[in-house]
Coordinates of C-alpha atoms in Angstrom, one line a residue:
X1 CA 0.0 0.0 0.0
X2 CA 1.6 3.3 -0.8
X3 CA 0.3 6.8 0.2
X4 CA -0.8 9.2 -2.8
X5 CA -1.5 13.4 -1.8
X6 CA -4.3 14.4 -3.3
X7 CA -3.4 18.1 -4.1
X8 CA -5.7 20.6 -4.5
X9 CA -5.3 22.9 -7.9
X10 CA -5.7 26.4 -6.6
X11 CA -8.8 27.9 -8.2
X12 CA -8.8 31.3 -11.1
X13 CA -10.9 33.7 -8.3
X14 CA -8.3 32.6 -5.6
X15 CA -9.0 36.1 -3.1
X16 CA -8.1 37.2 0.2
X17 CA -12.4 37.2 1.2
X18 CA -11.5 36.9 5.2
X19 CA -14.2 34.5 5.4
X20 CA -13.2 32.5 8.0
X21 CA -13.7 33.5 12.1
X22 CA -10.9 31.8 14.1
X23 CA -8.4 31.8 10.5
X24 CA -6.1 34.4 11.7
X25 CA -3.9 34.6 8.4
X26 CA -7.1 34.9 6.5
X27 CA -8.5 38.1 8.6
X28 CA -5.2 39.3 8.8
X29 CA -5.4 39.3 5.0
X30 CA -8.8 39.8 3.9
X31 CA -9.2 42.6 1.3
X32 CA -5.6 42.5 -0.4
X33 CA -4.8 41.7 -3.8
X34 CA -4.3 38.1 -4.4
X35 CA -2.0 36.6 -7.4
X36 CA -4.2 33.8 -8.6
X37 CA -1.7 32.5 -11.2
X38 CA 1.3 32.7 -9.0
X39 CA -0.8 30.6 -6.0
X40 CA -1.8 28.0 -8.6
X41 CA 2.1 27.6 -10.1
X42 CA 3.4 27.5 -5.9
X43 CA 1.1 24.9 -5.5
X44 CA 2.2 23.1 -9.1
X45 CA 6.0 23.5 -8.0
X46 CA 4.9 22.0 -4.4
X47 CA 3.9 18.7 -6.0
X48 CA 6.8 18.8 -8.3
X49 CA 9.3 18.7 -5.0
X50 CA 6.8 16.1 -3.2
X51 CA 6.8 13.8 -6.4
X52 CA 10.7 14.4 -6.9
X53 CA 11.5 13.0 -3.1
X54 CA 9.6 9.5 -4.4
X55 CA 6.5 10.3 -3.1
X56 CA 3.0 9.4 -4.2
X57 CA 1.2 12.4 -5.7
X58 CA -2.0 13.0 -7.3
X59 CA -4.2 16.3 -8.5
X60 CA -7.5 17.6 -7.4
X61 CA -9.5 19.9 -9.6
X62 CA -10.7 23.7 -8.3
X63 CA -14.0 24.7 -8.2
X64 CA -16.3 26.7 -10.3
X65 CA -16.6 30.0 -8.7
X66 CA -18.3 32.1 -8.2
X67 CA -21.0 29.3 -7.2
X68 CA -23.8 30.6 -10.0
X69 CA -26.0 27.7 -8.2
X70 CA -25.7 28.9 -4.7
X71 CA -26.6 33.0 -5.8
X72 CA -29.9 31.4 -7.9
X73 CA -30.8 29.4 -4.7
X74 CA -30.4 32.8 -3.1
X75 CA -33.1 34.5 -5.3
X76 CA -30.5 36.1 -8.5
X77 CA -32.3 35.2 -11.3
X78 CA -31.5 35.8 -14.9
X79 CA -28.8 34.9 -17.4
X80 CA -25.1 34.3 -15.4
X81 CA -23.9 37.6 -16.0
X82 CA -27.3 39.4 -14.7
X83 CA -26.9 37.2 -11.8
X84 CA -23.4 38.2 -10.7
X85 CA -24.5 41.8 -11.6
X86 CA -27.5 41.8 -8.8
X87 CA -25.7 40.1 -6.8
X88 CA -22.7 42.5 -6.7
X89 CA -24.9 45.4 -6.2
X90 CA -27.3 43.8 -3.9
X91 CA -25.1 42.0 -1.6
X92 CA -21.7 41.8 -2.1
X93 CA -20.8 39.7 0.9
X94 CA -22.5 36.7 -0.6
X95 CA -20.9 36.9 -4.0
X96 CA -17.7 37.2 -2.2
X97 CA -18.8 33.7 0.3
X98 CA -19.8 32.0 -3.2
X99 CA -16.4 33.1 -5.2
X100 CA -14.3 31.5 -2.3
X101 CA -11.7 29.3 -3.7
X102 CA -10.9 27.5 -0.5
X103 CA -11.8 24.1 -2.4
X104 CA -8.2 24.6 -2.9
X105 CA -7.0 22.8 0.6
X106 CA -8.2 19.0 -0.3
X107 CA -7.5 18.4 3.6
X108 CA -10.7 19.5 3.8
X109 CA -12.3 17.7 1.1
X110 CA -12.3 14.5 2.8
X111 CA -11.8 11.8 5.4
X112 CA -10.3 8.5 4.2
X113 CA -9.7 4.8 5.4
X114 CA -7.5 2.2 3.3
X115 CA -8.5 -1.2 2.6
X116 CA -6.2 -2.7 4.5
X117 CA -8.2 -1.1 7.7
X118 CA -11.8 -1.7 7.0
X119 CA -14.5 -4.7 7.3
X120 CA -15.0 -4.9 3.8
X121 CA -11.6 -4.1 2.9
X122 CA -12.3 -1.4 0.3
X123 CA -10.9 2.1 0.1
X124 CA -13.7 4.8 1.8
X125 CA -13.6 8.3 1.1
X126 CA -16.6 10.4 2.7
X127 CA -16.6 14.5 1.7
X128 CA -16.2 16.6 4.0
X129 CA -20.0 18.9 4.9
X130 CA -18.3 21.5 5.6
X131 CA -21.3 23.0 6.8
X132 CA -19.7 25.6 10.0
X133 CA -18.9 28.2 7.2
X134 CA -21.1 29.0 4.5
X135 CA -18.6 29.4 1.7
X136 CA -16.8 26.1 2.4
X137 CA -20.4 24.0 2.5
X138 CA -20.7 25.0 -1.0
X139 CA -18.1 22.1 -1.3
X140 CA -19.4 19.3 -0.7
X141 CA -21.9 18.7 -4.0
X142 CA -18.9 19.3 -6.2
X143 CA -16.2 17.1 -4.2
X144 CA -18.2 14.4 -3.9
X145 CA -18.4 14.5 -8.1
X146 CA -15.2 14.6 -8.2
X147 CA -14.1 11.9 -6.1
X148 CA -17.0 10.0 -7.7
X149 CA -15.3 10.3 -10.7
X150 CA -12.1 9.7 -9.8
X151 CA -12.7 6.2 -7.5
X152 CA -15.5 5.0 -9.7
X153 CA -14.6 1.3 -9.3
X154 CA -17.1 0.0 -6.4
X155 CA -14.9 -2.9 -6.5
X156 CA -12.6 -1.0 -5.0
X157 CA -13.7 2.3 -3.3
X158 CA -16.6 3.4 -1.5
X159 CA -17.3 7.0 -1.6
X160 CA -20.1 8.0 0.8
X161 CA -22.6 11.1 0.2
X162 CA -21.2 13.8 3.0
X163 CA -22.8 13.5 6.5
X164 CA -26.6 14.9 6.6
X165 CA -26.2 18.9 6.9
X166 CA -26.7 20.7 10.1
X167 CA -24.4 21.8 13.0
X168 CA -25.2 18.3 14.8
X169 CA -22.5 17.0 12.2
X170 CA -20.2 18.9 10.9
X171 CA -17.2 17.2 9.2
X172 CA -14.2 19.5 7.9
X173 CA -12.5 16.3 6.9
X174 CA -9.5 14.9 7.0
X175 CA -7.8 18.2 8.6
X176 CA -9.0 16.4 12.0
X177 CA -8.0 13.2 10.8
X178 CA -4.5 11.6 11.1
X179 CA -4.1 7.5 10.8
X180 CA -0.8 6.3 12.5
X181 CA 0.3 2.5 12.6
X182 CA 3.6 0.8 13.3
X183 CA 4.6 -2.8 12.2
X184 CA 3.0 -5.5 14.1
X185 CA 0.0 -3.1 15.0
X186 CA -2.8 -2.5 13.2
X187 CA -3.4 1.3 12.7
X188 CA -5.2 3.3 15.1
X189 CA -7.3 6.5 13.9
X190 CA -7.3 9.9 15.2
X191 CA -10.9 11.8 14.6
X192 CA -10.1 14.7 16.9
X193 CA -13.0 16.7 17.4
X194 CA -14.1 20.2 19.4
X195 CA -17.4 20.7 20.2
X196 CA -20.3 18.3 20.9
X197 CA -24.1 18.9 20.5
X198 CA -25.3 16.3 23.0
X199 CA -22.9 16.1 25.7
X200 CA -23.0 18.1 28.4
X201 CA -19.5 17.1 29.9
X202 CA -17.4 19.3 27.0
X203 CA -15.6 22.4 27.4
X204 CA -16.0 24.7 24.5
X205 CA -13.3 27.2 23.1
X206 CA -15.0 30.9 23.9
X207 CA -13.1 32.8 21.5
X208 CA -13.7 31.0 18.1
X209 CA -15.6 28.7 16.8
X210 CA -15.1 24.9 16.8
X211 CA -15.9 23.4 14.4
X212 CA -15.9 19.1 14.3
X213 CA -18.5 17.8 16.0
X214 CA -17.6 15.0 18.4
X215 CA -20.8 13.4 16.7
X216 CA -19.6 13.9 13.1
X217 CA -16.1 11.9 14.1
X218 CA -17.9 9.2 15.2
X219 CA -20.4 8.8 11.9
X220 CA -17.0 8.6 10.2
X221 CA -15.7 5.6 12.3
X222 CA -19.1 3.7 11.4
X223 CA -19.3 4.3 8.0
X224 CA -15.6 3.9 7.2
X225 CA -16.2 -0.2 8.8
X226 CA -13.5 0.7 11.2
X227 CA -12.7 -1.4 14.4
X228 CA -13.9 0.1 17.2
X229 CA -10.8 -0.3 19.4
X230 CA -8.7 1.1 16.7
X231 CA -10.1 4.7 16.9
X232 CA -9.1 7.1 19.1
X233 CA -11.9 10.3 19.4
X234 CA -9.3 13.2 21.2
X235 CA -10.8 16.6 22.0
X236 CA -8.9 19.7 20.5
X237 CA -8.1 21.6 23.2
X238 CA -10.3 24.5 23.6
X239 CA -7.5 27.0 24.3
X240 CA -5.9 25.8 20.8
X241 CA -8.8 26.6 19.1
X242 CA -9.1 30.1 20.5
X243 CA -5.3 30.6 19.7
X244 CA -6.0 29.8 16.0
X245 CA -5.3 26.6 15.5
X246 CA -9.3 26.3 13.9
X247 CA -8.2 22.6 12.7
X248 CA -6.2 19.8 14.6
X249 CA -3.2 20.3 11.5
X250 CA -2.6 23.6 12.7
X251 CA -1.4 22.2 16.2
X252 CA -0.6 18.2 14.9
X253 CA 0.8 15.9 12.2
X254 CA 1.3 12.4 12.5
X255 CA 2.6 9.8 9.5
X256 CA 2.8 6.0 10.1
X257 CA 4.3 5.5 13.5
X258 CA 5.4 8.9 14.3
X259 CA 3.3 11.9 16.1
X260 CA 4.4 15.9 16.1
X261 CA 2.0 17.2 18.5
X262 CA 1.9 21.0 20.1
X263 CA 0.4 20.2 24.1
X264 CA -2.4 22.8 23.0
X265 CA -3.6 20.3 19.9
X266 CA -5.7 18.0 22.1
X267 CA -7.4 17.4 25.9
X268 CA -4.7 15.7 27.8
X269 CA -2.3 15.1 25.5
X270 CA -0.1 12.7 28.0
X271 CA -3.2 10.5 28.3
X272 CA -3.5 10.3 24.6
X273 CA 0.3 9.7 23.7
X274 CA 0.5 7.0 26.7
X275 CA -2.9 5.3 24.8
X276 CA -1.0 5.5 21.6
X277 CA 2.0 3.7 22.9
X278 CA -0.2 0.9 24.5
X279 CA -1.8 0.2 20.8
X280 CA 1.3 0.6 18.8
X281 CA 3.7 -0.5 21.2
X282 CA 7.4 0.4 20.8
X283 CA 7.6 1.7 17.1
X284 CA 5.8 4.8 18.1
X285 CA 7.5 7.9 18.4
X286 CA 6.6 11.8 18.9
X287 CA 7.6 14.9 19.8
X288 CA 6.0 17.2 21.5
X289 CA 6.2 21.2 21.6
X290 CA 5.5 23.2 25.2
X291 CA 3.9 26.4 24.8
X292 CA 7.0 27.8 26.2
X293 CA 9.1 26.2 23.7
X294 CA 6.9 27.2 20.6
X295 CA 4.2 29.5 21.5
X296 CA 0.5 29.0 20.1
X297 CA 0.8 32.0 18.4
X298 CA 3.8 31.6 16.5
X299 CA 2.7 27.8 15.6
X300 CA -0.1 29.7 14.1
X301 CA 1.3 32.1 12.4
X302 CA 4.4 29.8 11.2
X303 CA 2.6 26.9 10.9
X304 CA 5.5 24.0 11.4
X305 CA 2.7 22.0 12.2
X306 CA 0.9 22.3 8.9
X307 CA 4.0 20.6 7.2
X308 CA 3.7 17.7 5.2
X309 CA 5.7 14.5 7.0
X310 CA 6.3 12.2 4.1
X311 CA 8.2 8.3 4.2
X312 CA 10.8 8.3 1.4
X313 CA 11.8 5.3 -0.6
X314 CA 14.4 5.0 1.9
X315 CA 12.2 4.6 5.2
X316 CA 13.1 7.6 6.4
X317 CA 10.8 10.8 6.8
X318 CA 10.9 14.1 5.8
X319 CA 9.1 17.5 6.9
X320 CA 7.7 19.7 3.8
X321 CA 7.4 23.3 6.2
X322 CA 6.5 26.5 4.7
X323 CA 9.1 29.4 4.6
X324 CA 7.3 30.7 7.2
X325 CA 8.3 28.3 9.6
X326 CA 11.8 29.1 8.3
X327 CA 11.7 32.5 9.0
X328 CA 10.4 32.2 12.8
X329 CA 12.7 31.4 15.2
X330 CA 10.8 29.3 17.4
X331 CA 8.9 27.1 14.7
X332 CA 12.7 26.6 13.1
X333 CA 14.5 25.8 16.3
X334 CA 11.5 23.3 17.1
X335 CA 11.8 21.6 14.1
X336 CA 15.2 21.4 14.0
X337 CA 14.9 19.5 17.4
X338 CA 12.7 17.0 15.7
X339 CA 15.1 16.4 12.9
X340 CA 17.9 16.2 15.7
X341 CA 16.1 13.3 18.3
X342 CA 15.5 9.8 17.7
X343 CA 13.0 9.5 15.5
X344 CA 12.3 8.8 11.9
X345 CA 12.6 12.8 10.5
X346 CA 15.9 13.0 9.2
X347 CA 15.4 16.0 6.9
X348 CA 13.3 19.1 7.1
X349 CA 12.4 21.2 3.8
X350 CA 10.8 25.0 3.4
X351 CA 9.0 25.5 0.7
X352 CA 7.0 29.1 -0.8
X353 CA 3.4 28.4 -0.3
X354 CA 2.8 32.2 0.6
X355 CA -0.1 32.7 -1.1
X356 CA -1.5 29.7 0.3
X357 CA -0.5 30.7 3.4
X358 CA -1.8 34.3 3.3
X359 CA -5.4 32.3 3.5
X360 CA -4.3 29.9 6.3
X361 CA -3.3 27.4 4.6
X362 CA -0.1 25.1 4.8
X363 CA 1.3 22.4 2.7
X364 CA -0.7 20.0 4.3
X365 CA -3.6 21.6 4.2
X366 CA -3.4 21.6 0.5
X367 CA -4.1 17.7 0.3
X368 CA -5.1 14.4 0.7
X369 CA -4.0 11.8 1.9
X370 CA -5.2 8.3 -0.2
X371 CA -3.7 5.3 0.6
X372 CA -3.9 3.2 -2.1
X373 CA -2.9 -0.8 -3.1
X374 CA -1.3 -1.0 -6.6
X375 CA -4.6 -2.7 -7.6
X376 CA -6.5 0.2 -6.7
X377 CA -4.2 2.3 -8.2
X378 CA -4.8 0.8 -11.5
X379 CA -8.5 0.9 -10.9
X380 CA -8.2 4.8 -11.3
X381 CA -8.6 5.8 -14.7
X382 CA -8.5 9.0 -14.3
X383 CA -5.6 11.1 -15.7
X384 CA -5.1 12.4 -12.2
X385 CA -1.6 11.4 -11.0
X386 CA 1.2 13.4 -10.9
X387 CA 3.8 13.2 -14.4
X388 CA 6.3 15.3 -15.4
X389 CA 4.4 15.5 -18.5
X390 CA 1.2 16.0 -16.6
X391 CA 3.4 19.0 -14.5
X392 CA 3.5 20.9 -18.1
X393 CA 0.6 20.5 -19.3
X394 CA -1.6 21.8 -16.2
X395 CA 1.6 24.7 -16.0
X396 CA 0.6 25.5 -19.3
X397 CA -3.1 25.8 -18.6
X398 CA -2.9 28.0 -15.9
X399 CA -0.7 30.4 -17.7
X400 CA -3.1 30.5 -20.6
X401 CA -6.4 30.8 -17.9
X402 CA -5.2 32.9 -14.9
X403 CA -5.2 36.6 -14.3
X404 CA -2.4 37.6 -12.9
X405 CA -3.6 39.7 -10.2
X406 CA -7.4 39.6 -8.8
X407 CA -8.9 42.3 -6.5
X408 CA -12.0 42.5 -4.4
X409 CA -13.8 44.5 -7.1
X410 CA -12.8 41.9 -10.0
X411 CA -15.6 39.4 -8.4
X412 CA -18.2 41.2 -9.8
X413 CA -16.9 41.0 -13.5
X414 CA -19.2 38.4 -15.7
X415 CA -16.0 37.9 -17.6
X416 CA -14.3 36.0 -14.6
X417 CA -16.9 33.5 -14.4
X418 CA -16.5 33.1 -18.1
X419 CA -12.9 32.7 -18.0
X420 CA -13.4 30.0 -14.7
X421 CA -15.7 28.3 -16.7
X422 CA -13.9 28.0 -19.8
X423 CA -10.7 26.7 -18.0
X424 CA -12.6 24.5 -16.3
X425 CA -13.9 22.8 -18.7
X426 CA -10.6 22.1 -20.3
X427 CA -9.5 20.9 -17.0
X428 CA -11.8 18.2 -17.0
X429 CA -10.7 16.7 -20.2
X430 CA -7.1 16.8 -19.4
X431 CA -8.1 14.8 -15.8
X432 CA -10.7 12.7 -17.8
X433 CA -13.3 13.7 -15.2
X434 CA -16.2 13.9 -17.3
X435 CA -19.1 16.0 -16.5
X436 CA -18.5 16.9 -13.1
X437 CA -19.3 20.6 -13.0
X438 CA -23.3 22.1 -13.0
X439 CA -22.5 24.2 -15.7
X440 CA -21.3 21.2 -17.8
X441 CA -24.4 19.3 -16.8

């Protein structure tokens, strides 16, 4: 079984909207001129460096925007351009939510289990509702197309429909979600979680909002055929939340035996990592950050926690960071003690995700993590996984597609829903999606 990311394409109307309460970057950010076409290439040259080191890597498509089927569900009638037009006079704000191109961090698009850990030992893949934000719950239709499309073999994969809306459970995917195993163990599953709707025992962040339900996690477990004693349902700490860390990958990151935790990521973290080394024994390792070593607020802002941790060819691992975690002191010094103790991390790399990052999002957070058999592998058809040649050819398309710069104001141009449209559609026959977008329907 080898581990493929699933990266997410960042979209043509990438903007700094400041949608998101408790995303410090992106209301630090909100209203500045964003660089679509630069974003997208970062995010091309990211998977070039992941696949380069030997690692799986895949693509993920954007997302029409803005979301001509969410503004008509809102009451904008007429042709596409009249709709953006009313909606740009009458209420900006929503046709800022429904031009959002935050489909762009796949972390969120999904939670996933491997064959090799479920009852009827296919690969699931359930979308993530997204439903705590507006703009993000516009999501979940599309991705679940998409993944639809891609794992279309029920052989092989079972992609659910996303949880039933409503605050009772919502999922944000598999930014809550990390799966860690070690050999002789079967793997154990982390669905961290930060509020609950039923239980009266839960202490709530009072800051920011939380967003997994502790109801949501547990739908996961069940539909995924998971063993019960093999997942683990910790808490996000509620003073991690109200320091910005709005999912557990701001605080957390864990790959196959090994755990880099911050002690603000969960409830008791002692209980959790001494619970972890009962299941998987020996093999596990971790490190953990204080809050006096690396401060809350500079793991938010630098996000060394947000880093892909990737198992090369050789066995070892390796930390993909942003520049930012470069560039502060603590989140470099911390990481540096990571690559320095006993554990598999023998190498740390910074890569420019700043635009990205100016949203609040990280290298991980821009993808997904699919474990995948070489039988499955060949049971996608889909033109989705990463090639040099592959590399060029999307390049290519987003130099032909993308404006270079994009301000609030350029929302409300018809044109740029045009110009989405059209490159979407090309998109779709270079991935051999098929139809997967309403406007192709």
């Amino acid at each position: 079984m080898r581990e493929y990311n699933f990266d997410g394409i960042v979209g043509p109307t990438h903007n700094y909207g400041g949608l998101s309460p408790g995303n410090l970057a992106s209301a630090r950010h909100g209203g500045e001129v964003s660089h679509p076409r630069e974003a997208a290439l970062q995010g091309l040259e990211k998977m070039r460096f992941v696949a380069g080191l030997g690692v799986g890597q895949a693509v993920l498509p954007p997302q029409p925007r803005p979301s001509l089927k969410a503004l008509r569900a809102l009451g904008f009638t007429g042709t596409d351009e009249e709709v953006i037009t009313r909606a740009a006079q009458e209420a900006d704000h929503l046709l800022r939510l429904t031009s959002s191109s935050a489909a762009m961090w796949t972390a969120n698009a999904a939670t996933g289990a491997p064959s090799e850990d479920t009852a009827d030992k296919r690969m699931h893949l359930t979308p993530a509702n997204l439903q705590q934000m507006f703009h993000r719950a516009l999501e979940a239709e599309t991705t679940h197309a998409v993944l639809r499309a891609i794992f279309s073999d029920e052989k092989h994969f079972a992609v659910h429909a996303p949880l039933p809306g409503g605050g009772h459970f919502a999922d944000e995917g598999a930014a809550n979600h990390t799966r860690l195993v070690t050999p002789g163990h079967p793997a154990v599953h982390l669905l961290a979680w930060g509020r609950s709707v039923w239980r009266d025992d839960v202490r709530h962040p009072t800051r920011f909002p939380a967003r997994q339900t502790f109801e949501a996690s547990q739908a996961l477990a069940r539909l995924h055929q998971l063993e019960r004693a093999q997942v683990l349902f910790p808490q996000q700490a509620p003073e991690g939340i109200d320091a910005g860390a709005f999912h557990t990958d701001v605080l957390a990151v864990g790959n196959q035996g090994f755990l880099m935790l911050h002690e603000l990521a969960f409830v008791d973290p002692q209980g959790l990592l001494k619970t972890l080394r009962e299941k998987l024994g020996e093999g596990f390792t971790y490190v953990l950050a204080s809050e006096q070593e690396l401060p809350a607020r500079d793991a938010v802002k630098a996000y060394p926690f947000n880093s892909q941790v990737l198992t090369l060819p050789d066995g070892t691992m390796a930390i993909v960071a942003p520049e930012e975690s470069r560039e502060t002191e603590p989140a470099r010094r911390f990481l540096e003690r990571v690559v320095a103790e006993n554990n598999p991390v023998k190498r740390v790399y910074y890569l420019d995700v700043r635009q990205s990052m100016n949203n609040g999002g990280g290298p991980a957070c821009l993808r997904q993590r699919v474990w995948l058999t070489d039988t499955e592998r060949t049971a996608v058809k889909a033109n989705v996984f990463y090639t040099p040649e592959l590399h060029e050819t999307l390049a290519t398309w987003v130099k032909r597609h993308y404006r270079e710069d994009l301000r609030a104001r350029d929302l409300a141009d018809p044109q740029l829903a045009r110009e989405t449209m059209t490159a979407l559609d090309e998109l779709t026959r270079i991935l051999g999606l098929g139809n997967v977008y309403d406007f192709q329907r």
